[in-house]
mmCIF file of C-alpha atoms and ligand atoms in Angstrom:
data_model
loop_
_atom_site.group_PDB
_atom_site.id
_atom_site.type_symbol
_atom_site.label_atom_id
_atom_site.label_comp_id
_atom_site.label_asym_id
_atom_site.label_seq_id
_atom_site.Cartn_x
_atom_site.Cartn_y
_atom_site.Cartn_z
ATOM 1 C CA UNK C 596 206.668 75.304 1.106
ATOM 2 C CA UNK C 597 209.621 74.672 3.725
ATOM 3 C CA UNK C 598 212.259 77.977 3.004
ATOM 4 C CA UNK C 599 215.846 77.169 1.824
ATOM 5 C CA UNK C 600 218.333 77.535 4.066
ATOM 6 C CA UNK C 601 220.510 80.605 2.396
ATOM 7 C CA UNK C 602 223.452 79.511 4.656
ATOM 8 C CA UNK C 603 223.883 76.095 2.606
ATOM 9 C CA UNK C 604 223.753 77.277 -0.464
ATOM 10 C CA UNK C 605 226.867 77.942 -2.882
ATOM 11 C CA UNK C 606 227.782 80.906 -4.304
ATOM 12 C CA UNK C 607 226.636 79.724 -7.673
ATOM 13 C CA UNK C 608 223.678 78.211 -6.283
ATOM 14 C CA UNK C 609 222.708 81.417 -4.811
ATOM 15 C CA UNK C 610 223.165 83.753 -7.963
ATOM 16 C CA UNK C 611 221.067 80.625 -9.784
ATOM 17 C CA UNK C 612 218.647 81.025 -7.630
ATOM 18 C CA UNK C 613 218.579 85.149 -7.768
ATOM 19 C CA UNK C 614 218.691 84.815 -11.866
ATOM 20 C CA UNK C 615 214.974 82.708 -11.278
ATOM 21 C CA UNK C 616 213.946 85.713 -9.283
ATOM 22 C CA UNK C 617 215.227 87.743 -12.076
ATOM 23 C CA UNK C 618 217.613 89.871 -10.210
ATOM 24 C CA UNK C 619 221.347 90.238 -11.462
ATOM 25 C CA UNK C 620 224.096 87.823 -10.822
ATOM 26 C CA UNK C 621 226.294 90.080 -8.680
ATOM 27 C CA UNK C 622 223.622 90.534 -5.927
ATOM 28 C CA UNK C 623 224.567 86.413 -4.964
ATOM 29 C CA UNK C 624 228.013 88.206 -4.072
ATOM 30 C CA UNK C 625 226.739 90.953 -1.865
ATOM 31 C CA UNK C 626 224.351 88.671 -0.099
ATOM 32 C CA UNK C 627 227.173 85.540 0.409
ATOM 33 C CA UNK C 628 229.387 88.627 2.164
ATOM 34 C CA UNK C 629 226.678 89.418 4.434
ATOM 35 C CA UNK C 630 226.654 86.279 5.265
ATOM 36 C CA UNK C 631 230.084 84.949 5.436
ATOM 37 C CA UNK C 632 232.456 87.821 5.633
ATOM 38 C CA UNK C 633 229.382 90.286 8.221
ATOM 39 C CA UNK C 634 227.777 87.360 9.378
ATOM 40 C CA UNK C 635 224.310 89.084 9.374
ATOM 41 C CA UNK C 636 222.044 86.724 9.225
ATOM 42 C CA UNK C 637 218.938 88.812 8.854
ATOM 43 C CA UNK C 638 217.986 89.283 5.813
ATOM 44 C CA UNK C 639 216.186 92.912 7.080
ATOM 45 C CA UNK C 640 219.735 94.175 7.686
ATOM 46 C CA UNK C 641 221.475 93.770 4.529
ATOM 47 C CA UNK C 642 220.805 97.194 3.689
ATOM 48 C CA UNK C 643 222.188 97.373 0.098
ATOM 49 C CA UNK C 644 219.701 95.008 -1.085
ATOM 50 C CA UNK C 645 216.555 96.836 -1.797
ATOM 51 C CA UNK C 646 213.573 96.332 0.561
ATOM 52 C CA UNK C 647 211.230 94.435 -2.440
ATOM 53 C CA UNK C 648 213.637 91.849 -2.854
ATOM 54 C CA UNK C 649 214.386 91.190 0.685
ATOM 55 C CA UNK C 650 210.827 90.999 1.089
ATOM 56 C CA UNK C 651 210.974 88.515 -1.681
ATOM 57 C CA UNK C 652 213.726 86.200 -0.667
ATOM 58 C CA UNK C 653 212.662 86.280 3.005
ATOM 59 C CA UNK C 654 209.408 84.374 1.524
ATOM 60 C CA UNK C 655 211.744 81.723 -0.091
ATOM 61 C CA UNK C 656 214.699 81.660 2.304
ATOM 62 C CA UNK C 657 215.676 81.716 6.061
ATOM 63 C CA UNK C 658 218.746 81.051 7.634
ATOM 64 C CA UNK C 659 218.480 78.490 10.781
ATOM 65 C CA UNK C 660 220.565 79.810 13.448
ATOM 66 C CA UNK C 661 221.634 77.252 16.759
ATOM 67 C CA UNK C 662 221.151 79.049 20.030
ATOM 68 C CA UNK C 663 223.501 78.869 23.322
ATOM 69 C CA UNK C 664 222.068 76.120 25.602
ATOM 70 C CA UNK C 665 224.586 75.948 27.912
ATOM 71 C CA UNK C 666 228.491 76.745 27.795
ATOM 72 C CA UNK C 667 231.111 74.945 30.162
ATOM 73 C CA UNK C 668 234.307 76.699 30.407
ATOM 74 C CA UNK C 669 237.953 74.704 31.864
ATOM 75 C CA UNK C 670 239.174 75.512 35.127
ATOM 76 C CA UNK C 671 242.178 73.873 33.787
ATOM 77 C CA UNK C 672 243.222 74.976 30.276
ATOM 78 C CA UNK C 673 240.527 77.329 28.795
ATOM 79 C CA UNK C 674 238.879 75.133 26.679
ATOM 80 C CA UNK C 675 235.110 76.036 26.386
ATOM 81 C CA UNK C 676 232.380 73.822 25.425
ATOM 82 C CA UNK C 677 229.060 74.688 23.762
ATOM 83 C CA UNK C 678 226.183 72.311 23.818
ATOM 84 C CA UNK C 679 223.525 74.027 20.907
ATOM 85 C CA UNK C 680 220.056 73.831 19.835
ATOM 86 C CA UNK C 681 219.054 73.408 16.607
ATOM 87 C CA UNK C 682 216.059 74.442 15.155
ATOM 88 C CA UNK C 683 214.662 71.301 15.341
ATOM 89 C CA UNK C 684 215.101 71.091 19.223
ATOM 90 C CA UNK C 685 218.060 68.612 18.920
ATOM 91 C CA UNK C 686 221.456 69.136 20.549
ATOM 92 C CA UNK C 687 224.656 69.132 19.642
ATOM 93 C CA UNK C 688 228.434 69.939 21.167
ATOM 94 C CA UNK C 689 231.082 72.212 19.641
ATOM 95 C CA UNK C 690 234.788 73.068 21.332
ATOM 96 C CA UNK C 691 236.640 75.653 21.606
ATOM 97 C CA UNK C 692 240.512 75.104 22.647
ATOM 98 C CA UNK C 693 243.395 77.192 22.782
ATOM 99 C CA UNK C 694 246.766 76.275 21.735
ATOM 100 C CA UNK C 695 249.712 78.433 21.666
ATOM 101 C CA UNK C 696 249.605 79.388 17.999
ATOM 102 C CA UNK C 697 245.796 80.214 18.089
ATOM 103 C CA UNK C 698 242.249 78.722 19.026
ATOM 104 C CA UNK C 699 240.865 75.765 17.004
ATOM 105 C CA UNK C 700 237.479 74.576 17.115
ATOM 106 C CA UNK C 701 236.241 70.918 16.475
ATOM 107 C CA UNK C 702 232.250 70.927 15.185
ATOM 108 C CA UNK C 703 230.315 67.959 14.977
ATOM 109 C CA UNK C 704 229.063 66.705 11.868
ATOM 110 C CA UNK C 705 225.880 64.279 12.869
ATOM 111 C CA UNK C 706 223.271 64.663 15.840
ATOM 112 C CA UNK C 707 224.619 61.546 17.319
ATOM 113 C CA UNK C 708 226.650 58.795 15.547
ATOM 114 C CA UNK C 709 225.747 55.195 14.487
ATOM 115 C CA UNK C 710 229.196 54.033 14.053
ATOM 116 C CA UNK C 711 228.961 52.431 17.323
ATOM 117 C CA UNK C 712 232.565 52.780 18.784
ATOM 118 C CA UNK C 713 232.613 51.363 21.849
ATOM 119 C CA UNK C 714 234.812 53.615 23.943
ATOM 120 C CA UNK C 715 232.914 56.657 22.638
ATOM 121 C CA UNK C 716 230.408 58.597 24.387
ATOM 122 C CA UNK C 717 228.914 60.079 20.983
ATOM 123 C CA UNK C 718 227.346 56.417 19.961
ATOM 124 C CA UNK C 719 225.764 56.016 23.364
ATOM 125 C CA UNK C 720 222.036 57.515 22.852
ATOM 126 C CA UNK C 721 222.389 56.609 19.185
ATOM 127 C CA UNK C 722 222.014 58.486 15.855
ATOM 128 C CA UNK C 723 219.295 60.919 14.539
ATOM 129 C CA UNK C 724 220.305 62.369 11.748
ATOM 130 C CA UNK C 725 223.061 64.538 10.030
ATOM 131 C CA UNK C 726 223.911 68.370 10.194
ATOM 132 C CA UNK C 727 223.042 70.483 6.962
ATOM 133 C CA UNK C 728 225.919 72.295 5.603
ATOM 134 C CA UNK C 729 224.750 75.439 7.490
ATOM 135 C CA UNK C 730 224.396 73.497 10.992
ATOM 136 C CA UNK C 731 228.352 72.759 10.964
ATOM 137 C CA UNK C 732 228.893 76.121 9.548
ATOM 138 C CA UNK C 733 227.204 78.071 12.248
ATOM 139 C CA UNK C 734 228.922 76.318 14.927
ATOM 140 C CA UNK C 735 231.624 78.127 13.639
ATOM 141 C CA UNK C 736 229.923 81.497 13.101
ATOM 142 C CA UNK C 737 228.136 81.381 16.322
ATOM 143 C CA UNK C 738 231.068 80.631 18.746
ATOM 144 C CA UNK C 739 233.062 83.062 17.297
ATOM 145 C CA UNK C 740 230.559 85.357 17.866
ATOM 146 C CA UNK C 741 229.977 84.128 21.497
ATOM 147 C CA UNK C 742 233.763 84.497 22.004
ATOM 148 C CA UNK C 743 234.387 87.398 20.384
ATOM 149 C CA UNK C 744 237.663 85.795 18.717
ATOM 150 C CA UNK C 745 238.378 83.827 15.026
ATOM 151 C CA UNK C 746 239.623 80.359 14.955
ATOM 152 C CA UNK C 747 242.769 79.890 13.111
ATOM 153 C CA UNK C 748 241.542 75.925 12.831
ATOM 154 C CA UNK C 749 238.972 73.957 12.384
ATOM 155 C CA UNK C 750 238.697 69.847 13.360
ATOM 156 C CA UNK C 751 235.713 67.529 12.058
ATOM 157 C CA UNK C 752 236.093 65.842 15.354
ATOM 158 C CA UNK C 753 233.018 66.391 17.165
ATOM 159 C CA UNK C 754 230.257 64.168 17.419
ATOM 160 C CA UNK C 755 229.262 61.855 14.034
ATOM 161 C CA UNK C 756 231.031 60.593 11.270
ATOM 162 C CA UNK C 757 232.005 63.242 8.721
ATOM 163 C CA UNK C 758 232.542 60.640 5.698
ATOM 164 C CA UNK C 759 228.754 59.469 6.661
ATOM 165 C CA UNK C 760 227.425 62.932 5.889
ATOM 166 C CA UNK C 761 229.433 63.410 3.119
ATOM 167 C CA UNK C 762 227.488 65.609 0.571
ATOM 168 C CA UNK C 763 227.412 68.121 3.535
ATOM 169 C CA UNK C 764 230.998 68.190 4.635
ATOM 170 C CA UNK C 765 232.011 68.392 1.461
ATOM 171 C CA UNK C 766 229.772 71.784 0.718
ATOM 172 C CA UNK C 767 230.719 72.499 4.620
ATOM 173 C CA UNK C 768 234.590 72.970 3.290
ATOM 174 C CA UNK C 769 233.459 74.801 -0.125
ATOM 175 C CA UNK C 770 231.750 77.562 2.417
ATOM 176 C CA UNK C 771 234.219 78.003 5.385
ATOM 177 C CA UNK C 772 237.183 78.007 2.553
ATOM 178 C CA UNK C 773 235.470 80.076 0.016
ATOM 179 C CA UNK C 774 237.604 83.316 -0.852
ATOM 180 C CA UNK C 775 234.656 85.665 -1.209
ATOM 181 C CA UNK C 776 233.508 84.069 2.018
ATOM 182 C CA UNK C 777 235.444 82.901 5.110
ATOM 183 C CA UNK C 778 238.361 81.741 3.646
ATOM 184 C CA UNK C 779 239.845 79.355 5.799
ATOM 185 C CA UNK C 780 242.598 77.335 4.085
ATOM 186 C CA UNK C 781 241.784 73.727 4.175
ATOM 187 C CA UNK C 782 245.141 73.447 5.351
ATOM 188 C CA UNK C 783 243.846 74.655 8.544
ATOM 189 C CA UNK C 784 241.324 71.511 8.443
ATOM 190 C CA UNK C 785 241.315 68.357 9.706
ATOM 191 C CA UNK C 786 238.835 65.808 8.894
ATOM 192 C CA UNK C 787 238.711 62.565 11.272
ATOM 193 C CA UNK C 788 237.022 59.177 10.454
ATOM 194 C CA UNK C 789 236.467 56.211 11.723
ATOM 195 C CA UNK C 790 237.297 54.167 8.396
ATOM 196 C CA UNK C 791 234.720 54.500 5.804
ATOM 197 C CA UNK C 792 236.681 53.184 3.152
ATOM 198 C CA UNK C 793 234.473 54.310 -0.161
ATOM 199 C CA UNK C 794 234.710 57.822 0.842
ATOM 200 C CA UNK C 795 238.079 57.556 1.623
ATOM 201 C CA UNK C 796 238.959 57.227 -1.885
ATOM 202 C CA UNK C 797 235.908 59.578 -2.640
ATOM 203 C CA UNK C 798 237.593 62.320 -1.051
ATOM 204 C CA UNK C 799 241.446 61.727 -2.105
ATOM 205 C CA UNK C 800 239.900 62.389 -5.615
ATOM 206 C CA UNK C 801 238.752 65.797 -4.459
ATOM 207 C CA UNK C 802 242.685 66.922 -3.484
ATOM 208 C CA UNK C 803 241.644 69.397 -1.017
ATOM 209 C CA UNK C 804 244.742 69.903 0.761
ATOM 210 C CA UNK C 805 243.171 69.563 4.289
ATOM 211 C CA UNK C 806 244.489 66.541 6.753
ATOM 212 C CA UNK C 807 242.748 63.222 7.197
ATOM 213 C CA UNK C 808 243.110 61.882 10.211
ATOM 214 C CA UNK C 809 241.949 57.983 10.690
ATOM 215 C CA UNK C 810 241.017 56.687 14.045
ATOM 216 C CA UNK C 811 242.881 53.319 14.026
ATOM 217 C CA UNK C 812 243.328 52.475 17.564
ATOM 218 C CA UNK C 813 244.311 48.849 17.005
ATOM 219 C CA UNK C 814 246.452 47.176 14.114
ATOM 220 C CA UNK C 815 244.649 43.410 15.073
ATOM 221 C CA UNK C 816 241.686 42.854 13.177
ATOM 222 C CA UNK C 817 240.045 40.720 15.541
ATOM 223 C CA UNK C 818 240.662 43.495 18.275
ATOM 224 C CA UNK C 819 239.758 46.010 15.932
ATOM 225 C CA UNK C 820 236.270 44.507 15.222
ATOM 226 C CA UNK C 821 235.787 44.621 18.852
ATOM 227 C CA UNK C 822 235.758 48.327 19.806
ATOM 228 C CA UNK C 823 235.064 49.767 15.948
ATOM 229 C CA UNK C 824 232.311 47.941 14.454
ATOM 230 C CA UNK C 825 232.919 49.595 11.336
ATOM 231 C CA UNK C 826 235.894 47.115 10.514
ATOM 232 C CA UNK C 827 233.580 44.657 10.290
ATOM 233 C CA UNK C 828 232.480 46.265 7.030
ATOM 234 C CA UNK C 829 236.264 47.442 5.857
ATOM 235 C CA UNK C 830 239.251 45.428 7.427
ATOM 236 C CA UNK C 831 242.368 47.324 8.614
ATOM 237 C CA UNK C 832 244.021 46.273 5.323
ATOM 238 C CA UNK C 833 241.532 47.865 3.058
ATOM 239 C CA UNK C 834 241.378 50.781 5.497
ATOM 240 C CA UNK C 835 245.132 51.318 4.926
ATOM 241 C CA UNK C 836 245.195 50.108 1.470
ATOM 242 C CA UNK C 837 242.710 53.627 1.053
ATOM 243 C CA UNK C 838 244.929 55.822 3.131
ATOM 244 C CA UNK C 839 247.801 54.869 0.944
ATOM 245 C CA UNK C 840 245.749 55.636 -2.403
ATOM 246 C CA UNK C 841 244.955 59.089 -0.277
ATOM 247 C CA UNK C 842 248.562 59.987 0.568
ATOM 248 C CA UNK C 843 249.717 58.975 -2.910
ATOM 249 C CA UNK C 844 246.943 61.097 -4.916
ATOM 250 C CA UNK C 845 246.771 64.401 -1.931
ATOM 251 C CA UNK C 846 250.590 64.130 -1.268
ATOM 252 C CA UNK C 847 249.286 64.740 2.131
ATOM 253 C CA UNK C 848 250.455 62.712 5.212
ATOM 254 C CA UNK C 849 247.790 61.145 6.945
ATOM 255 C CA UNK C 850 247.199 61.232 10.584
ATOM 256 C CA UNK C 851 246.359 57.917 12.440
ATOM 257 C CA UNK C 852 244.225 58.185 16.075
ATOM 258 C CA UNK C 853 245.090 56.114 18.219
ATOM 259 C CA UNK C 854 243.490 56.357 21.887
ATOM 260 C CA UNK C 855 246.182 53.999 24.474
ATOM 261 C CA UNK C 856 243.364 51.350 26.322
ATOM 262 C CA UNK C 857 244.703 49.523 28.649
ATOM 263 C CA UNK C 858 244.635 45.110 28.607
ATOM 264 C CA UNK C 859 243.049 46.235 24.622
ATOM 265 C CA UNK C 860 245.743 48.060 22.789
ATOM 266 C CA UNK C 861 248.861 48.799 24.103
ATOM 267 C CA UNK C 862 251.033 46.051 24.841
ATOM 268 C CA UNK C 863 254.783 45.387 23.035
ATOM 269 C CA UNK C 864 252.971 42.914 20.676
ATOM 270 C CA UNK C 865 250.471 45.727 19.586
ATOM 271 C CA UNK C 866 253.830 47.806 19.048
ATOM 272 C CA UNK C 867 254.923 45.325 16.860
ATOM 273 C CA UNK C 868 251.669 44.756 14.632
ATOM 274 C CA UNK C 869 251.273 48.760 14.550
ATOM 275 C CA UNK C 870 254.633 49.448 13.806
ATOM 276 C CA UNK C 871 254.747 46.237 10.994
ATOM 277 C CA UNK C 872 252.204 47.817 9.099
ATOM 278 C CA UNK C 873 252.619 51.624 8.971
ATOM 279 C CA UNK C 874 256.506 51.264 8.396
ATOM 280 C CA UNK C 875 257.239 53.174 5.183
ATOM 281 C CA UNK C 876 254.255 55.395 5.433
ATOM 282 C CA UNK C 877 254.293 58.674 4.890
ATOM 283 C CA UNK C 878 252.134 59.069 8.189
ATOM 284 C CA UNK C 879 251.659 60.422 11.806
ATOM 285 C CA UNK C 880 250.936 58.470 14.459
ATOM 286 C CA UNK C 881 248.686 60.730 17.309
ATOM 287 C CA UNK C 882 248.214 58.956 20.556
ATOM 288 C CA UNK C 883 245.854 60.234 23.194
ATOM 289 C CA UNK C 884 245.094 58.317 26.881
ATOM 290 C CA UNK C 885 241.724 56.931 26.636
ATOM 291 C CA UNK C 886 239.065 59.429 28.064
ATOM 292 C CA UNK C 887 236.443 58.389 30.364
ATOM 293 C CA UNK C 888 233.243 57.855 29.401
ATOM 294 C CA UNK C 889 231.091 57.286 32.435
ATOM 295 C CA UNK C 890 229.305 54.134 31.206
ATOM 296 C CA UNK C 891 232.283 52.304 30.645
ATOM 297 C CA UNK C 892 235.040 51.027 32.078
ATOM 298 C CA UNK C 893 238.605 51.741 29.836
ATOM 299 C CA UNK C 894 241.670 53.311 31.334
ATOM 300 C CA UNK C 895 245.165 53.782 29.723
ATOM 301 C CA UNK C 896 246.845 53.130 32.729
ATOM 302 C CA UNK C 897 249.555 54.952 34.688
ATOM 303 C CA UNK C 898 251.602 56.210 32.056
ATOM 304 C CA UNK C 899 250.596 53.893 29.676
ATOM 305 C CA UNK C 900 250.912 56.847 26.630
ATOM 306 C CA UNK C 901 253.958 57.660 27.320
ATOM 307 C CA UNK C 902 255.102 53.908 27.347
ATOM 308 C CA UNK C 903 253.349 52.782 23.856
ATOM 309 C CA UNK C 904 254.917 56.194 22.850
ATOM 310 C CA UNK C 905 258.373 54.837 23.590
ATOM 311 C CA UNK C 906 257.686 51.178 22.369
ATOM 312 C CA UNK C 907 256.672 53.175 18.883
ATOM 313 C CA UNK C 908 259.757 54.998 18.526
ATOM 314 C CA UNK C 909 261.951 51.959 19.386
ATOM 315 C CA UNK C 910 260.453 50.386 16.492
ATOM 316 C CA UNK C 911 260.901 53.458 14.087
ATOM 317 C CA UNK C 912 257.289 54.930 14.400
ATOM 318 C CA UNK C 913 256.852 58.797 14.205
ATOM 319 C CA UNK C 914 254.097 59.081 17.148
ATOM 320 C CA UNK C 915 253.549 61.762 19.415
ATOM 321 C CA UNK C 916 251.259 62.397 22.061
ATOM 322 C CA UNK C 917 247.719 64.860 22.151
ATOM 323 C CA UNK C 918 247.352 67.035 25.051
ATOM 324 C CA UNK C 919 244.049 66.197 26.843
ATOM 325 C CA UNK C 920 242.160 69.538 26.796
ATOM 326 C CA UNK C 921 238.468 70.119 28.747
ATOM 327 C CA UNK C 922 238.234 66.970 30.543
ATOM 328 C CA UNK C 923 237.111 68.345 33.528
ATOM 329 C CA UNK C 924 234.020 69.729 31.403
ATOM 330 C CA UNK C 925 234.034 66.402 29.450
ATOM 331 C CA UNK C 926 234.896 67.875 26.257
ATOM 332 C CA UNK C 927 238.192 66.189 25.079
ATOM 333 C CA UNK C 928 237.871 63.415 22.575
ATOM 334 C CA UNK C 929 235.074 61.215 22.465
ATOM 335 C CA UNK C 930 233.152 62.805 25.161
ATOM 336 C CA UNK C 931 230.806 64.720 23.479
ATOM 337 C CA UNK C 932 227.020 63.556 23.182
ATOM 338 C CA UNK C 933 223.571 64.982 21.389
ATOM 339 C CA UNK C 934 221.716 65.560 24.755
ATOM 340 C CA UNK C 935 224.585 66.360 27.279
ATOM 341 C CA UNK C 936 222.363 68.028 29.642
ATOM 342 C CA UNK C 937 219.882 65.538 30.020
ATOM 343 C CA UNK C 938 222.453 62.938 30.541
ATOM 344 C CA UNK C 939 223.720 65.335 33.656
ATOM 345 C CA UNK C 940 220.590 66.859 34.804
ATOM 346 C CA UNK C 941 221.922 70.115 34.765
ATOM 347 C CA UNK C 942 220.172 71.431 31.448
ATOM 348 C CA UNK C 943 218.171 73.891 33.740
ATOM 349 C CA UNK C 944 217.849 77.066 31.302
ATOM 350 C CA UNK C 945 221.146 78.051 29.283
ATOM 351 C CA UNK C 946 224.112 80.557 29.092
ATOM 352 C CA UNK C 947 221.944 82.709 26.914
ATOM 353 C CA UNK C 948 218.637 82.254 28.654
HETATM 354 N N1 LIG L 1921 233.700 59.719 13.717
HETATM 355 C C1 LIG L 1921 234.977 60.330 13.497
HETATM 356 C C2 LIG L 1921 235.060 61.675 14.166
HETATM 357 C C3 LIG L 1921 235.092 61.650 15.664
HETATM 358 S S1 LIG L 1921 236.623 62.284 16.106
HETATM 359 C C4 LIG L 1921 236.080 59.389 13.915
HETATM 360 O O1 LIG L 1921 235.782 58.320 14.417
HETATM 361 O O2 LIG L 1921 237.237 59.696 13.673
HETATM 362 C C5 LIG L 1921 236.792 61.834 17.709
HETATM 363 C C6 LIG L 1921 238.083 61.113 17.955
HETATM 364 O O3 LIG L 1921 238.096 60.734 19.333
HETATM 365 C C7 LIG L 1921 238.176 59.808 17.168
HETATM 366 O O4 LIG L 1921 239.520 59.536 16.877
HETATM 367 C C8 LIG L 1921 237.654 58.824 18.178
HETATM 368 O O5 LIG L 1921 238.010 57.494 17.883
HETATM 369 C C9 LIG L 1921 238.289 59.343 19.428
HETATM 370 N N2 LIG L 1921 237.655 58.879 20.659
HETATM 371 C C10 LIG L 1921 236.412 58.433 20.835
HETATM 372 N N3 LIG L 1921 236.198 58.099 22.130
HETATM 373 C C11 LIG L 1921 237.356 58.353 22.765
HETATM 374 C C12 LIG L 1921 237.756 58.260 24.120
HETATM 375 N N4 LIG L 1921 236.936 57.813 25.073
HETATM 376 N N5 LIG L 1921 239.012 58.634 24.418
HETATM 377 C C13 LIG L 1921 239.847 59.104 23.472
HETATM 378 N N6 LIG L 1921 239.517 59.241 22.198
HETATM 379 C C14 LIG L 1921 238.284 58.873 21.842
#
């Protein structure tokens, strides 16, 4: 029988499961502190449990750890990026940045992504499957541990689409905001998608009172189709249609990506479709120069941010521009991939090997 991951699991899940093994409720609460609040992960070293029953549960559950394959840290701005193995032997990429107020960390949801974005080096080798719960978790866990700091925010932003692994994410943000547990305020959390409409208005239902951020990126539909195939499914006016229903039922603002490509997106005429249909929206427009992504070819241009920027403001649009952080290890937006090493051919032992 394949163990259950005790890292996934609830806090009423857990004492469910401990009431089957007929132990009391409040043991669920000792063990979830280990866990979350200790972060002992061993079952063998939660020493106010008795030794029978962690005998017991260590014969029903395990907790899957990731391991340090390799860690890249910034010459430039002391970002540091993590590429992890999963149990499984798959790989993903986690970053750590620093900002003035604190560090933030962006996770990845998915071991690869089948959105398909074309600018994006996540899509390239193609999807495998999603993160449990206790996968996006850990990245947390683990590079604060590796660090030796705690983040003071977290950003779904890494590789995959959150709103694709939904029933995850969503138990993802019950455990690293649960007040016996972590507790991270959802404020603190932003959750970026590409535009899956349904679980747009899935989530607004939820009120969570974390930030949704919507990679946009182009207000033409024809454009749009282009470099996101995902409008091909949901248009940019049902994508927007959703984000209103979100900001009107959260009374959150919601963020809109949008990465400057040169000759694709950033010309006065773009200005004037962008600005035509986010006027009146209780929203944040987030530019960032296009990163490179060494099997294609888009650019933003010399100061092609800071122009769009200013065409956006002339036209009464509240933008402002992202700070690139970790290019130099190719861990700023949409540079992240499943098998980074390989891709190199510099995954020759790890950090921790
Ligand atoms: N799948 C989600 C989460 C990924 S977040 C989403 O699409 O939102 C990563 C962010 O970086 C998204 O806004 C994505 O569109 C953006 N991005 C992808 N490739 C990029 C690139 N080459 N340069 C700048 N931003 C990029």
């Amino acid at each position: 029988m394949e163990k259950t991951d005790l890292l996934s699991l609830s806090l009423e899940e857990l004492a469910e499961e401990l009431a089957l093994m007929g132990e009391k409720k409040f043991r669920a609460k000792q063990i979830f502190q280990w866990l979350h609040v200790k972060r002992v992960f061993d079952l063998d070293e939660m020493t106010d449990i008795s030794v029978q029953l962690r005998q017991r549960l260590k014969e029903k559950f395990c907790v899957n750890g990731l391991f340090v394959q390799k860690r890249l840290e910034s010459a430039i701005d002391n970002t540091v990026k993590y590429l992890y193995r999963l149990s499984d032997g798959n790989f993903v990429e986690t970053v750590l940045m620093e900002y003035n107020y604190g560090r933030s960390i962006c996770v990845s949801t998915q071991v690869g992504c089948k959105m398909g974005c074309n600018f994006c080096a996540s899509t390239i080798a193609g999807y495998v499957r999603s993160l449990s719960p206790s996968e996006i978790l850990m990245q947390i866990y683990e590079t604060e541990r590796d660090a030796g700091i705690r983040v003071s925010g977290v950003v779904l932003m890494g590789i995959g689409e959150p709103l694709d692994n939904f029933d995850n994410v969503m138990r993802f943000l019950e455990l690293v905001s649960h007040k016996d547990g972590n507790n991270l305020s959802l404020r603190h959390v932003t959750l970026s998608t590409c535009g899956i409409v349904p679980r747009i208005y899935e989530l607004a239902e939820k009120r969570l009172g974390l930030t949704l951020s919507v990679s946009l990126h182009s207000a033409d539909n024809r454009r749009r189709s282009e470099i996101m195939p995902v409008n091909r499914t949901y248009d940019i006016g049902e994508l927007l249609e959703a984000c209103r229903y979100y900001i009107q039922h959260t009374g959150r603002r919601v963020t809109f990506e949008y990465a400057v490509i040169e000759g694709v997106n950033s010309s006065e005429a773009d200005a004037d479709k962008l600005s035509g249909l986010l006027r009146g929206m209780n929203c944040h427009v987030n530019l960032i120069p296009v990163n490179r992504v060494r099997e294609r070819s888009y650019h933003t241009g010399r100061s092609g941010v800071a122009r769009f920027a200013k065409m956006l403001e002339q036209r009464g649009i509240n933008a402002t521009v992202r700070r690139t952080l970790g290019s130099d290890i190719e861990a700023a937006c949409g540079q992240l991939r499943r098998d980074a090493g390989q891709q190199d051919g510099t995954l020759e032992g790890g950090a921790d090997q």
